[in-house]
Amino acid sequence: MSQGLKVTALCRVTNFETARRVLGKNDLHRAAEALAVRITDSAEECELIGVGRDLIEFSLNAADRGAVTAALQSLHVALDSQQRELLGEPHLEFAIGAACAPGDETDLLRLLEAAEIALGRAGDEGGLEIIDLSLADHTVDRLTLIADLPRAIAAGEMFLHYQPKINVRQQRVSSAEALIRWQHPERGLIMPGDFIAAAEESGQIGPLTLWTLRQVISDQRRMAAHGHDIPLFLNISGMLLANAAFVDEVCGIITANPSAKLGFEITETAVIRDPESAIRHLQQFADHGVVLAIDDYGAGLSSLAYLKQLPAKELKIDKMFITQLTSSHRDPLIVRSTIDLAHALEMEVTAEGVETPAALALLSVMGCDLVQGYLISRPVPFAALCTYLDEQDQLAETMTNRPVFLRSGSSWTRA
């Protein structure tokens, strides 16, 4: 039974730089927070999600598409009228990008990413753009996706988001994981869970991974040029670890880009599938300077016999053990023993799926090295990650009473 439409709205201050010069960064942020609170106090259906650098994120519910449009138009009017009383001058200008989907079947991450796309289309002159995901045919036709993949790779329909990993002791971003997305011209945003299996089945996973590798190298080079020389990780399908031609091509690309700092994430089940080839090829990657991370550890049939043979430097504990860390009796024992085991094998440990401060605190006590999850950031566009890295030093100076990386979720969504 339908529960109406769930809406995510991103409101960007389009004259942010001008307003910051007049008001100053701190006063501008306080004014934006006060404005956001006024909006939610006056509109019961509107919930404030967060206030970032130049962005306010709201969530609301509506009965149908017409009600969504009306609510967002009212939001635009409210932003304009409320700030006149609150701020005076300078007058903030807003563009709004929003996405809506059926409330009983909403993937919040997909909704947010669609809202980001809508915001990009809204422009800088008070625009309003809405993407209605309920109009799309969500039945993923595997054969159609397989047929579309080669064209999609060539046509530039693929793009990357990055999810940062935080060094717990240093309280800094130490690396980031690249996650691929597909903006299909007819189907809209397609998440990897829908097309990676199709890519593997059709033999397109190799070209798709090579495209990702080249894009990651380009992004890492741009980051390093701006003073953020951190490794970027990408996922390697287990099917490719037995492919000698693929491994040789990857090593050739890395050799041609010797300054790139790269990491590959592979699942333990990928190694178990063909251990002899996998271990040999992973050693080739390691010999070329690639940092290897074992992904989703514990989700499959963990094998210590293979674990000790892998040239990996990082072990990522699957989020199934992290999300219930503070409410389960067994998960903390498993996580703690896994951390101790990995340290004994001279690996760093990353906890995936960190969503609460309590889980972060417990992981810190346990000696976990790195954390990744929605408490830190959802996957975000490359520019948004760069913006955060640009501001990190200043945050370290001003936010002395809490970790510098615990920021409003919406501050990650756009540069």
XYZ file of C-alpha atoms in Angstrom:
415
model
C 0.000 0.000 0.000
C 1.426 3.378 -0.992
C 2.439 5.817 1.712
C 2.655 8.875 -0.511
C 5.945 10.332 -1.660
C 9.125 10.879 0.327
C 11.076 13.962 -0.716
C 14.688 15.038 -0.223
C 15.312 18.722 -0.987
C 18.753 20.320 -1.266
C 18.760 24.123 -1.042
C 22.011 25.698 -2.197
C 23.076 29.283 -1.483
C 24.064 30.338 -4.981
C 25.694 33.622 -3.889
C 27.607 31.943 -1.069
C 30.986 33.560 -1.766
C 29.528 37.078 -1.803
C 27.563 36.483 1.399
C 30.609 35.012 3.134
C 32.717 38.055 2.309
C 30.071 40.359 3.795
C 29.018 38.353 6.852
C 32.035 36.185 7.541
C 31.992 32.398 7.525
C 30.806 31.847 11.107
C 28.016 34.443 11.025
C 26.823 33.129 7.666
C 26.659 29.578 8.984
C 24.757 30.674 12.098
C 22.324 32.647 9.955
C 21.744 29.656 7.676
C 21.082 27.418 10.677
C 18.638 29.937 12.165
C 16.875 30.263 8.809
C 16.574 26.481 8.480
C 15.092 26.189 11.989
C 12.545 28.914 11.193
C 11.475 27.050 8.070
C 10.915 23.764 9.882
C 9.149 25.458 12.800
C 6.645 27.053 10.421
C 6.100 23.976 8.229
C 5.188 20.805 10.106
C 5.709 18.557 7.103
C 9.305 19.752 6.606
C 12.156 18.157 8.585
C 15.644 19.665 8.763
C 18.338 17.089 7.986
C 21.413 19.318 8.166
C 23.136 22.586 7.312
C 26.441 22.435 5.485
C 28.850 24.893 3.916
C 26.469 26.342 1.317
C 23.669 23.829 1.560
C 20.539 23.169 3.622
C 18.982 19.706 3.382
C 15.308 19.091 4.143
C 13.120 16.010 4.117
C 9.342 16.075 3.686
C 6.363 13.925 2.753
C 3.666 14.648 0.186
C 0.586 12.877 -1.095
C 1.410 13.090 -4.807
C 3.593 14.827 -7.383
C 1.403 17.939 -7.416
C 1.750 18.243 -3.650
C 5.533 17.833 -3.970
C 5.745 20.734 -6.415
C 3.512 22.901 -4.240
C 5.513 22.112 -1.099
C 8.834 22.927 -2.756
C 7.495 26.156 -4.228
C 6.309 27.108 -0.731
C 9.737 26.212 0.625
C 11.357 28.492 -1.931
C 9.042 31.353 -0.961
C 9.663 30.722 2.754
C 13.436 30.789 2.295
C 13.098 34.159 0.614
C 10.635 35.756 3.048
C 12.052 34.425 6.325
C 15.585 35.552 5.597
C 14.530 39.148 4.907
C 13.415 39.461 8.520
C 16.358 37.471 9.841
C 19.251 38.791 7.764
C 18.379 41.961 5.951
C 21.429 42.277 3.725
C 23.048 40.518 1.991
C 20.073 38.765 0.487
C 20.747 35.042 0.096
C 19.783 33.467 -3.192
C 18.759 29.815 -3.342
C 18.449 27.086 -5.938
C 16.580 23.920 -4.987
C 17.115 20.414 -6.287
C 14.775 17.709 -5.052
C 13.891 14.092 -5.639
C 10.783 12.141 -4.633
C 9.951 8.465 -4.498
C 7.217 6.251 -3.019
C 7.482 6.428 0.747
C 7.114 2.694 1.267
C 9.971 1.704 -1.054
C 12.475 4.518 -0.705
C 16.230 3.992 -0.904
C 17.383 7.140 0.918
C 20.842 7.112 -0.657
C 19.358 6.825 -4.138
C 16.935 9.633 -3.275
C 19.783 11.884 -2.114
C 21.908 11.207 -5.170
C 18.967 11.989 -7.438
C 18.428 15.250 -5.520
C 22.073 16.140 -6.129
C 21.572 15.601 -9.854
C 18.451 17.784 -9.737
C 20.378 20.517 -7.909
C 22.992 20.474 -10.631
C 20.241 21.060 -13.187
C 18.542 23.808 -11.154
C 21.167 26.384 -12.084
C 22.157 29.497 -10.170
C 19.200 31.834 -10.684
C 16.668 30.665 -8.150
C 15.954 27.497 -10.077
C 13.828 24.596 -8.895
C 14.301 21.104 -10.331
C 12.511 17.918 -9.249
C 13.323 14.326 -10.207
C 10.376 11.978 -9.678
C 11.762 8.494 -9.208
C 8.252 7.093 -8.962
C 7.826 7.676 -12.709
C 10.749 5.447 -13.585
C 10.412 1.784 -14.410
C 12.351 0.259 -11.535
C 12.180 -3.251 -12.931
C 15.779 -3.766 -13.918
C 15.911 -5.614 -17.202
C 19.133 -7.574 -16.987
C 19.396 -8.184 -20.742
C 18.802 -4.504 -21.506
C 21.485 -3.471 -19.025
C 23.922 -5.932 -20.552
C 23.228 -4.496 -24.010
C 23.553 -0.907 -22.768
C 26.776 -1.282 -20.785
C 29.354 -0.908 -23.617
C 27.601 2.227 -24.883
C 27.280 3.599 -21.370
C 31.004 3.244 -20.675
C 31.906 4.882 -23.999
C 29.303 7.643 -23.651
C 30.436 8.807 -20.208
C 27.280 7.770 -18.368
C 29.338 6.254 -15.546
C 30.568 8.453 -12.720
C 32.220 8.002 -9.333
C 31.312 8.912 -5.795
C 33.805 8.665 -2.954
C 33.312 7.564 0.650
C 36.113 8.680 2.981
C 37.856 6.488 5.505
C 38.974 8.132 8.730
C 42.076 7.341 10.762
C 40.656 7.156 14.285
C 43.819 8.201 16.113
C 44.788 11.003 13.738
C 41.154 12.114 13.227
C 41.860 12.737 9.572
C 40.753 11.353 6.242
C 43.391 8.783 5.375
C 41.896 7.475 2.130
C 38.631 7.180 0.212
C 36.799 4.411 -1.595
C 35.564 4.956 -5.155
C 32.024 3.746 -5.803
C 30.664 3.657 -9.333
C 27.232 4.933 -10.410
C 25.379 4.858 -13.729
C 23.207 7.752 -14.920
C 21.151 6.012 -17.597
C 19.520 8.381 -20.139
C 16.159 6.589 -19.861
C 16.185 4.728 -16.544
C 17.826 7.453 -14.516
C 20.218 6.623 -11.697
C 21.176 2.933 -11.561
C 23.002 1.721 -8.475
C 25.849 -0.811 -8.671
C 23.771 -3.564 -7.079
C 21.691 -3.535 -10.268
C 24.422 -3.489 -12.912
C 27.640 -4.990 -11.504
C 26.262 -8.525 -11.778
C 25.205 -7.769 -15.365
C 28.705 -6.494 -16.094
C 30.250 -9.666 -14.690
C 27.858 -11.915 -16.617
C 28.413 -10.120 -19.916
C 32.195 -9.814 -19.687
C 31.997 -6.022 -19.353
C 33.379 -5.975 -15.804
C 36.926 -5.743 -17.169
C 36.351 -2.614 -19.308
C 34.237 -1.101 -16.517
C 37.019 -1.638 -13.960
C 39.665 -0.254 -16.312
C 37.527 2.868 -16.816
C 37.219 3.204 -13.047
C 40.961 2.775 -12.563
C 41.797 5.498 -15.085
C 39.241 7.878 -13.545
C 40.538 7.215 -10.038
C 44.107 7.907 -11.163
C 42.979 11.181 -12.727
C 41.086 12.198 -9.578
C 43.968 11.222 -7.303
C 46.353 13.317 -9.393
C 44.035 16.336 -9.142
C 43.728 15.889 -5.376
C 47.490 15.601 -4.941
C 48.002 18.799 -6.938
C 45.828 20.601 -4.381
C 47.736 19.181 -1.406
C 45.570 16.158 -0.596
C 47.806 13.243 -1.515
C 45.725 10.405 -0.050
C 45.205 6.948 -1.584
C 42.003 6.226 -3.466
C 40.667 2.670 -3.398
C 38.560 0.839 -5.970
C 36.884 -2.554 -5.916
C 38.203 -5.422 -8.029
C 35.793 -8.205 -8.948
C 36.847 -11.713 -7.999
C 36.251 -12.779 -11.593
C 39.135 -10.573 -12.693
C 41.727 -11.931 -10.296
C 42.157 -15.039 -12.448
C 42.410 -13.005 -15.679
C 46.117 -12.660 -16.488
C 45.501 -10.273 -19.408
C 43.470 -7.948 -17.184
C 46.127 -8.024 -14.461
C 48.865 -7.218 -16.972
C 46.861 -4.290 -18.380
C 46.251 -2.911 -14.883
C 49.935 -3.181 -14.031
C 50.770 -1.393 -17.284
C 48.452 1.487 -16.412
C 49.978 1.753 -12.927
C 53.503 1.698 -14.344
C 52.557 4.582 -16.647
C 51.325 6.565 -13.624
C 54.022 5.981 -10.989
C 52.942 8.854 -8.730
C 49.397 7.565 -8.255
C 48.500 6.336 -4.767
C 46.067 3.489 -5.250
C 44.381 0.774 -3.270
C 42.386 -2.257 -4.407
C 39.599 -3.798 -2.342
C 38.946 -7.489 -2.901
C 36.606 -9.864 -1.098
C 37.870 -12.939 0.705
C 35.478 -15.107 -1.327
C 37.190 -13.881 -4.501
C 40.444 -15.363 -3.264
C 38.900 -18.670 -2.213
C 37.430 -19.108 -5.723
C 40.879 -19.592 -7.296
C 43.491 -19.069 -4.561
C 46.595 -19.887 -6.578
C 45.895 -17.370 -9.361
C 44.421 -14.784 -7.011
C 47.373 -14.761 -4.632
C 49.866 -14.616 -7.510
C 48.086 -11.717 -9.190
C 47.520 -9.844 -5.935
C 51.253 -10.082 -5.325
C 51.779 -8.467 -8.733
C 49.558 -5.575 -7.696
C 51.416 -5.252 -4.384
C 54.758 -5.249 -6.210
C 53.480 -2.270 -8.216
C 52.800 -0.303 -5.032
C 49.055 -0.942 -4.737
C 47.709 -1.164 -1.179
C 45.461 -4.221 -0.896
C 42.432 -4.349 1.391
C 40.312 -7.405 2.153
C 36.707 -6.237 1.874
C 33.599 -7.514 3.702
C 35.653 -9.699 6.040
C 33.432 -12.085 7.963
C 30.548 -11.974 5.495
C 31.708 -15.142 3.731
C 33.577 -18.250 4.764
C 36.643 -16.676 6.344
C 39.750 -18.763 5.857
C 42.824 -18.113 7.952
C 44.806 -20.380 5.633
C 44.336 -17.887 2.783
C 44.361 -14.778 4.940
C 47.924 -15.318 6.090
C 49.099 -15.754 2.475
C 47.654 -12.533 1.107
C 49.906 -9.488 0.629
C 47.161 -7.296 2.118
C 47.759 -4.333 4.423
C 44.160 -3.627 5.401
C 41.243 -5.741 6.581
C 37.704 -4.336 6.421
C 35.228 -5.810 8.891
C 31.823 -6.273 7.265
C 29.163 -3.840 8.410
C 26.898 -6.696 9.556
C 29.097 -6.876 12.665
C 29.301 -3.098 13.161
C 25.683 -1.955 12.915
C 24.692 -4.012 15.980
C 27.937 -3.458 17.836
C 26.438 -1.676 20.838
C 23.324 -3.846 21.128
C 24.708 -7.345 20.569
C 26.625 -9.552 23.012
C 28.538 -11.524 20.384
C 29.421 -8.900 17.768
C 31.825 -6.975 20.054
C 33.692 -10.221 20.780
C 33.967 -11.011 17.072
C 35.088 -7.484 16.191
C 37.648 -7.296 18.995
C 39.152 -10.688 18.118
C 39.262 -9.750 14.428
C 41.103 -6.515 15.237
C 43.638 -8.410 17.339
C 44.089 -11.022 14.590
C 44.615 -8.415 11.880
C 47.130 -6.514 13.999
C 49.015 -9.744 14.619
C 49.217 -10.153 10.816
C 50.455 -6.530 10.558
C 47.279 -5.251 8.916
C 45.291 -2.140 9.666
C 41.608 -2.637 10.391
C 38.711 -0.682 8.899
C 35.220 -0.909 10.363
C 32.514 -0.494 7.707
C 29.008 0.718 8.456
C 29.823 3.036 11.374
C 26.595 4.951 11.951
C 26.556 6.049 15.606
C 28.938 7.887 17.960
C 28.574 4.986 20.415
C 29.869 2.509 17.849
C 32.754 4.840 17.007
C 33.684 5.192 20.671
C 33.657 1.422 21.201
C 35.741 0.795 18.075
C 38.262 3.367 19.261
C 38.612 1.573 22.593
C 39.044 -1.727 20.770
C 41.976 -0.317 18.799
C 40.303 -0.109 15.383
C 42.498 1.905 13.009
C 40.047 3.235 10.414
C 36.297 3.809 10.206
C 33.920 4.261 7.296
C 30.181 4.806 7.268
C 27.287 7.258 7.353
C 28.399 8.773 10.676
C 31.412 10.065 8.756
C 29.912 10.528 5.303
C 27.710 8.949 2.716
C 29.370 8.480 -0.701
C 29.752 11.934 -2.268
C 30.921 13.513 -5.525
C 34.640 14.143 -5.966
C 34.268 17.922 -5.598
C 32.487 17.572 -2.244
C 35.269 15.394 -0.866
C 37.841 17.970 -1.988
C 35.897 20.767 -0.294
C 35.896 18.906 3.003
C 39.627 18.230 2.744
C 40.208 21.928 2.033
C 38.380 22.884 5.237
C 39.805 20.180 7.475
C 42.763 22.106 8.858
C 40.529 24.988 9.895
C 38.061 22.564 11.475
C 40.875 21.004 13.484
C 41.625 24.429 14.980
C 38.050 25.427 15.786
C 36.389 22.138 16.802
C 38.616 21.084 19.665
C 35.974 19.323 21.732
C 34.898 16.679 19.236
C 36.389 14.780 16.289
C 36.866 17.103 13.338
C 35.252 14.670 10.916
C 31.838 14.509 12.629
C 30.018 17.003 10.439
C 26.506 17.557 9.239
C 25.721 14.998 6.573
C 24.560 17.617 4.111
C 27.929 19.377 4.218
C 29.324 16.436 2.251
C 26.761 16.475 -0.499
C 28.139 19.190 -2.703
C 31.264 21.252 -3.117
